[in-house]
PDB file of C-alpha atoms in Angstrom:
ATOM      1  CA  MET A   1     106.115  71.509 107.824  1.00  0.00           C
ATOM      2  CA  ARG A   2     106.117  74.192 104.934  1.00  0.00           C
ATOM      3  CA  LEU A   3     105.643  78.040 105.663  1.00  0.00           C
ATOM      4  CA  ILE A   4     102.766  79.194 103.233  1.00  0.00           C
ATOM      5  CA  LEU A   5     103.082  82.796 102.908  1.00  0.00           C
ATOM      6  CA  GLY A   6      99.295  84.198 101.953  1.00  0.00           C
ATOM      7  CA  SER A   7     100.781  87.071 100.385  1.00  0.00           C
ATOM      8  CA  GLY A   8     101.826  88.403  96.756  1.00  0.00           C
ATOM      9  CA  SER A   9     103.569  91.311  98.784  1.00  0.00           C
ATOM     10  CA  PRO A  10     107.361  91.742  98.049  1.00  0.00           C
ATOM     11  CA  ARG A  11     107.222  93.862 101.113  1.00  0.00           C
ATOM     12  CA  ARG A  12     106.230  91.235 103.543  1.00  0.00           C
ATOM     13  CA  ARG A  13     108.804  88.746 101.741  1.00  0.00           C
ATOM     14  CA  ASP A  14     111.720  91.358 102.822  1.00  0.00           C
ATOM     15  CA  LEU A  15     110.061  91.385 106.357  1.00  0.00           C
ATOM     16  CA  LEU A  16     110.148  88.242 107.148  1.00  0.00           C
ATOM     17  CA  ALA A  17     113.755  87.907 106.035  1.00  0.00           C
ATOM     18  CA  GLN A  18     114.660  89.724 108.015  1.00  0.00           C
ATOM     19  CA  LEU A  19     113.485  87.019 110.516  1.00  0.00           C
ATOM     20  CA  GLY A  20     115.222  84.597 108.823  1.00  0.00           C
ATOM     21  CA  VAL A  21     112.393  83.423 107.215  1.00  0.00           C
ATOM     22  CA  VAL A  22     111.974  82.222 103.880  1.00  0.00           C
ATOM     23  CA  ALA A  23     108.776  80.746 102.923  1.00  0.00           C
ATOM     24  CA  ASP A  24     108.406  77.431 101.110  1.00  0.00           C
ATOM     25  CA  LYS A  25     105.632  78.730  99.217  1.00  0.00           C
ATOM     26  CA  ILE A  26     104.338  82.304  98.339  1.00  0.00           C
ATOM     27  CA  GLN A  27     100.136  81.454  97.710  1.00  0.00           C
ATOM     28  CA  PRO A  28      97.830  84.973  97.749  1.00  0.00           C
ATOM     29  CA  PRO A  29      94.096  84.184  98.384  1.00  0.00           C
ATOM     30  CA  GLU A  30      91.687  85.523  96.237  1.00  0.00           C
ATOM     31  CA  ILE A  31      89.039  87.016  98.833  1.00  0.00           C
ATOM     32  CA  ASP A  32      86.512  89.543  98.956  1.00  0.00           C
ATOM     33  CA  GLU A  33      87.660  93.111 100.640  1.00  0.00           C
ATOM     34  CA  THR A  34      84.948  94.796 100.316  1.00  0.00           C
ATOM     35  CA  PRO A  35      84.168  96.136 103.690  1.00  0.00           C
ATOM     36  CA  ALA A  36      80.537  95.458 105.728  1.00  0.00           C
ATOM     37  CA  LYS A  37      78.699  98.421 106.120  1.00  0.00           C
ATOM     38  CA  ALA A  38      79.280 100.677 109.083  1.00  0.00           C
ATOM     39  CA  GLU A  39      82.736  98.002 109.102  1.00  0.00           C
ATOM     40  CA  LEU A  40      85.081 100.220 111.818  1.00  0.00           C
ATOM     41  CA  PRO A  41      88.758  99.306 110.045  1.00  0.00           C
ATOM     42  CA  ARG A  42      89.911  97.320 113.274  1.00  0.00           C
ATOM     43  CA  PRO A  43      87.516  94.755 112.864  1.00  0.00           C
ATOM     44  CA  TYR A  44      87.330  95.133 109.432  1.00  0.00           C
ATOM     45  CA  CYS A  45      91.251  94.968 108.916  1.00  0.00           C
ATOM     46  CA  ALA A  46      91.166  91.788 111.646  1.00  0.00           C
ATOM     47  CA  ARG A  47      88.470  90.137 109.655  1.00  0.00           C
ATOM     48  CA  MET A  48      90.367  90.651 106.168  1.00  0.00           C
ATOM     49  CA  ALA A  49      93.704  88.777 107.874  1.00  0.00           C
ATOM     50  CA  ARG A  50      91.584  85.863 109.216  1.00  0.00           C
ATOM     51  CA  GLN A  51      89.382  85.357 105.929  1.00  0.00           C
ATOM     52  CA  LYS A  52      92.630  85.214 103.787  1.00  0.00           C
ATOM     53  CA  ALA A  53      93.929  83.085 106.401  1.00  0.00           C
ATOM     54  CA  TRP A  54      91.335  80.432 105.852  1.00  0.00           C
ATOM     55  CA  ALA A  55      91.217  80.550 102.316  1.00  0.00           C
ATOM     56  CA  VAL A  56      94.734  79.642 101.526  1.00  0.00           C
ATOM     57  CA  VAL A  57      94.621  75.305 100.668  1.00  0.00           C
ATOM     58  CA  ALA A  58      97.152  74.047 102.905  1.00  0.00           C
ATOM     59  CA  GLU A  59      98.184  70.426 104.476  1.00  0.00           C
ATOM     60  CA  ASP A  60      96.639  70.283 108.456  1.00  0.00           C
ATOM     61  CA  ASP A  61     101.177  70.616 109.297  1.00  0.00           C
ATOM     62  CA  ASP A  62     101.703  73.461 107.145  1.00  0.00           C
ATOM     63  CA  ILE A  63     101.657  76.897 108.821  1.00  0.00           C
ATOM     64  CA  VAL A  64      99.957  79.785 106.830  1.00  0.00           C
ATOM     65  CA  LEU A  65     100.751  83.467 107.227  1.00  0.00           C
ATOM     66  CA  CYS A  66      98.540  85.939 106.487  1.00  0.00           C
ATOM     67  CA  ALA A  67      98.321  89.853 106.820  1.00  0.00           C
ATOM     68  CA  ASP A  68      96.354  93.362 106.252  1.00  0.00           C
ATOM     69  CA  THR A  69      97.117  96.580 106.281  1.00  0.00           C
ATOM     70  CA  THR A  70      94.725  98.894 106.478  1.00  0.00           C
ATOM     71  CA  VAL A  71      94.823 103.236 107.003  1.00  0.00           C
ATOM     72  CA  ALA A  72      91.677 104.548 109.085  1.00  0.00           C
ATOM     73  CA  LEU A  73      91.268 108.300 109.278  1.00  0.00           C
ATOM     74  CA  GLY A  74      88.947 108.090 112.200  1.00  0.00           C
ATOM     75  CA  ARG A  75      85.895 105.709 111.268  1.00  0.00           C
ATOM     76  CA  ARG A  76      86.702 105.678 107.521  1.00  0.00           C
ATOM     77  CA  ILE A  77      88.982 103.192 105.610  1.00  0.00           C
ATOM     78  CA  LEU A  78      91.058 104.195 102.948  1.00  0.00           C
ATOM     79  CA  GLY A  79      91.834 101.010 101.208  1.00  0.00           C
ATOM     80  CA  LYS A  80      94.654 100.896  97.454  1.00  0.00           C
ATOM     81  CA  PRO A  81      93.181 104.018  95.215  1.00  0.00           C
ATOM     82  CA  GLN A  82      91.455 102.600  92.404  1.00  0.00           C
ATOM     83  CA  ASP A  83      93.287 105.468  90.557  1.00  0.00           C
ATOM     84  CA  ILE A  84      95.329 108.957  90.724  1.00  0.00           C
ATOM     85  CA  GLY A  85      92.142 111.465  91.166  1.00  0.00           C
ATOM     86  CA  GLU A  86      91.436 108.706  94.533  1.00  0.00           C
ATOM     87  CA  ALA A  87      95.360 108.370  95.316  1.00  0.00           C
ATOM     88  CA  ALA A  88      95.290 112.441  95.210  1.00  0.00           C
ATOM     89  CA  GLN A  89      91.885 112.692  97.631  1.00  0.00           C
ATOM     90  CA  PHE A  90      93.197 109.936  99.937  1.00  0.00           C
ATOM     91  CA  LEU A  91      96.761 112.243 100.256  1.00  0.00           C
ATOM     92  CA  LEU A  92      94.857 115.458 100.905  1.00  0.00           C
ATOM     93  CA  ALA A  93      92.553 113.973 103.236  1.00  0.00           C
ATOM     94  CA  LEU A  94      95.740 112.884 105.488  1.00  0.00           C
ATOM     95  CA  SER A  95      97.734 115.791 104.732  1.00  0.00           C
ATOM     96  CA  GLY A  96      98.841 117.478 108.235  1.00  0.00           C
ATOM     97  CA  ARG A  97      96.973 115.347 110.103  1.00  0.00           C
ATOM     98  CA  ARG A  98      97.245 112.103 112.100  1.00  0.00           C
ATOM     99  CA  HIS A  99      95.823 108.462 111.105  1.00  0.00           C
ATOM    100  CA  ARG A 100      96.072 105.257 112.278  1.00  0.00           C
ATOM    101  CA  VAL A 101      97.605 102.160 110.349  1.00  0.00           C
ATOM    102  CA  ILE A 102      96.008  99.077 111.506  1.00  0.00           C
ATOM    103  CA  THR A 103      98.203  95.535 111.005  1.00  0.00           C
ATOM    104  CA  ALA A 104      96.415  92.273 111.641  1.00  0.00           C
ATOM    105  CA  VAL A 105      97.789  89.158 111.121  1.00  0.00           C
ATOM    106  CA  ALA A 106      96.668  86.203 111.226  1.00  0.00           C
ATOM    107  CA  VAL A 107      98.601  82.775 111.706  1.00  0.00           C
ATOM    108  CA  ARG A 108      97.039  78.948 110.776  1.00  0.00           C
ATOM    109  CA  ARG A 109      97.859  75.646 111.160  1.00  0.00           C
ATOM    110  CA  GLY A 110      95.065  73.143 110.507  1.00  0.00           C
ATOM    111  CA  SER A 111      92.127  74.287 112.365  1.00  0.00           C
ATOM    112  CA  ARG A 112      94.028  76.234 114.721  1.00  0.00           C
ATOM    113  CA  ILE A 113      94.533  80.042 114.389  1.00  0.00           C
ATOM    114  CA  TRP A 114      96.656  82.576 116.010  1.00  0.00           C
ATOM    115  CA  GLU A 115      96.105  86.331 115.585  1.00  0.00           C
ATOM    116  CA  ARG A 116      97.017  89.554 116.480  1.00  0.00           C
ATOM    117  CA  ASP A 117      97.128  93.365 115.449  1.00  0.00           C
ATOM    118  CA  VAL A 118      98.987  96.399 116.297  1.00  0.00           C
ATOM    119  CA  VAL A 119      97.707 100.425 115.344  1.00  0.00           C
ATOM    120  CA  THR A 120     100.210 102.307 114.574  1.00  0.00           C
ATOM    121  CA  THR A 121      99.678 106.719 114.941  1.00  0.00           C
ATOM    122  CA  VAL A 122     101.001 107.927 111.559  1.00  0.00           C
ATOM    123  CA  GLN A 123     101.653 111.760 111.534  1.00  0.00           C
ATOM    124  CA  MET A 124     101.502 112.642 107.613  1.00  0.00           C
ATOM    125  CA  LYS A 125     103.092 116.377 106.777  1.00  0.00           C
ATOM    126  CA  ARG A 126     100.942 119.139 105.832  1.00  0.00           C
ATOM    127  CA  LEU A 127     101.591 118.365 101.988  1.00  0.00           C
ATOM    128  CA  SER A 128     102.291 121.351  99.546  1.00  0.00           C
ATOM    129  CA  ASP A 129     100.712 121.013  95.702  1.00  0.00           C
ATOM    130  CA  GLU A 130     104.300 120.474  94.844  1.00  0.00           C
ATOM    131  CA  GLU A 131     104.836 117.858  96.812  1.00  0.00           C
ATOM    132  CA  LEU A 132     101.566 115.944  96.494  1.00  0.00           C
ATOM    133  CA  ASN A 133     101.801 116.392  92.589  1.00  0.00           C
ATOM    134  CA  ALA A 134     105.835 115.040  92.892  1.00  0.00           C
ATOM    135  CA  TYR A 135     104.459 111.924  95.174  1.00  0.00           C
ATOM    136  CA  LEU A 136     102.044 111.565  92.817  1.00  0.00           C
ATOM    137  CA  ALA A 137     104.152 110.900  89.750  1.00  0.00           C
ATOM    138  CA  THR A 138     106.576 108.562  91.582  1.00  0.00           C
ATOM    139  CA  ASN A 139     103.576 105.981  90.893  1.00  0.00           C
ATOM    140  CA  ASP A 140     104.454 104.454  94.632  1.00  0.00           C
ATOM    141  CA  TRP A 141     101.216 105.140  95.539  1.00  0.00           C
ATOM    142  CA  GLN A 142      99.874 101.818  93.796  1.00  0.00           C
ATOM    143  CA  GLY A 143      99.231  99.016  95.450  1.00  0.00           C
ATOM    144  CA  LYS A 144      98.813 100.730  98.696  1.00  0.00           C
ATOM    145  CA  ALA A 145      96.648 101.036 101.970  1.00  0.00           C
ATOM    146  CA  GLY A 146      95.797 105.706 101.770  1.00  0.00           C
ATOM    147  CA  GLY A 147      97.915 105.661  99.209  1.00  0.00           C
ATOM    148  CA  TYR A 148     101.286 105.409 100.078  1.00  0.00           C
ATOM    149  CA  ALA A 149     104.107 103.735 101.306  1.00  0.00           C
ATOM    150  CA  ILE A 150     106.413 104.654 104.660  1.00  0.00           C
ATOM    151  CA  GLN A 151     109.508 102.855 103.414  1.00  0.00           C
ATOM    152  CA  GLY A 152     108.735 104.536  99.793  1.00  0.00           C
ATOM    153  CA  PRO A 153     109.058 107.793  99.026  1.00  0.00           C
ATOM    154  CA  ALA A 154     106.642 108.682 101.072  1.00  0.00           C
ATOM    155  CA  GLY A 155     108.965 108.633 104.557  1.00  0.00           C
ATOM    156  CA  ALA A 156     110.030 111.963 103.564  1.00  0.00           C
ATOM    157  CA  LEU A 157     106.007 113.050 104.070  1.00  0.00           C
ATOM    158  CA  ILE A 158     106.311 111.421 107.442  1.00  0.00           C
ATOM    159  CA  PRO A 159     107.495 112.838 110.283  1.00  0.00           C
ATOM    160  CA  TRP A 160     106.152 111.296 113.021  1.00  0.00           C
ATOM    161  CA  ILE A 161     104.684 108.038 114.374  1.00  0.00           C
ATOM    162  CA  GLN A 162     103.764 106.171 117.162  1.00  0.00           C
ATOM    163  CA  GLY A 163     103.554 102.347 117.503  1.00  0.00           C
ATOM    164  CA  SER A 164     105.813  99.527 114.825  1.00  0.00           C
ATOM    165  CA  PHE A 165     107.608 100.784 111.840  1.00  0.00           C
ATOM    166  CA  THR A 166     107.610  97.478 110.105  1.00  0.00           C
ATOM    167  CA  ALA A 167     103.380  97.297 110.761  1.00  0.00           C
ATOM    168  CA  VAL A 168     102.996 100.178 108.513  1.00  0.00           C
ATOM    169  CA  VAL A 169     105.212  98.458 106.285  1.00  0.00           C
ATOM    170  CA  GLY A 170     102.998  95.846 106.237  1.00  0.00           C
ATOM    171  CA  LEU A 171     103.876  92.946 108.601  1.00  0.00           C
ATOM    172  CA  PRO A 172     104.677  93.768 112.859  1.00  0.00           C
ATOM    173  CA  LEU A 173     107.768  91.794 113.351  1.00  0.00           C
ATOM    174  CA  ALA A 174     107.770  91.308 117.129  1.00  0.00           C
ATOM    175  CA  GLU A 175     104.016  90.278 116.548  1.00  0.00           C
ATOM    176  CA  THR A 176     104.992  87.826 113.099  1.00  0.00           C
ATOM    177  CA  ALA A 177     107.522  86.453 115.965  1.00  0.00           C
ATOM    178  CA  GLY A 178     105.447  85.592 118.101  1.00  0.00           C
ATOM    179  CA  LEU A 179     102.552  84.120 116.759  1.00  0.00           C
ATOM    180  CA  LEU A 180     104.973  81.914 114.165  1.00  0.00           C
ATOM    181  CA  ARG A 181     106.725  80.145 117.629  1.00  0.00           C
ATOM    182  CA  ALA A 182     102.978  79.442 118.904  1.00  0.00           C
ATOM    183  CA  ALA A 183     102.195  77.818 116.210  1.00  0.00           C
ATOM    184  CA  GLY A 184     105.302  75.610 116.324  1.00  0.00           C
ATOM    185  CA  TYR A 185     107.231  76.951 113.619  1.00  0.00           C
ATOM    186  CA  PRO A 186     111.099  76.995 114.297  1.00  0.00           C
ATOM    187  CA  LEU A 187     111.934  80.316 114.158  1.00  0.00           C
ATOM    188  CA  TRP A 188     115.162  80.389 116.568  1.00  0.00           C
ATOM    189  CA  LYS A 189     116.499  77.005 114.959  1.00  0.00           C
ATOM    190  CA  ASP A 190     120.044  76.457 116.121  1.00  0.00           C
ATOM    191  CA  THR A 191     122.608  77.350 113.094  1.00  0.00           C
ATOM    192  CA  GLN A 192     125.264  75.956 114.365  1.00  0.00           C
TER     193      GLN A 192
END
């Protein structure tokens, strides 16, 4: 049995390592991540994780772990900004407001799939022009849903969350551990 991580995210690899898990193979899937017309953030996020899990080529006994993280401002999905201008738009929209970060996890073994999603409410402080420009200059917004990563410099912009910190980073550990165990992964191996 091999564990295949269907993600190129170094943050997800680091979070798995907190569980003592190292993937046997890293295989980010290629899928179309465009939201369907009028698709809501939570169903969109769950669909992305599921599609990623099915897109990874694996043997029947392999366990495939995929996840998707989506930032939602009301019904609006804030994906990964295409450029610094879009990152600024996202951050200005989030400034001084609460929003939701949804992370969906899908674990597949053969033809079975186990899924969970975790919704965390995040408050971003009201950003001054100086804070916004300083953060954008870090380039930490690149490749991040909503244009920020809570575990990086943007952590100074987030005074409050309700929910799972690890889900906001990209992989809710408690739920992921449960899904891996359900799929038969020997998570808590006897190390003696």
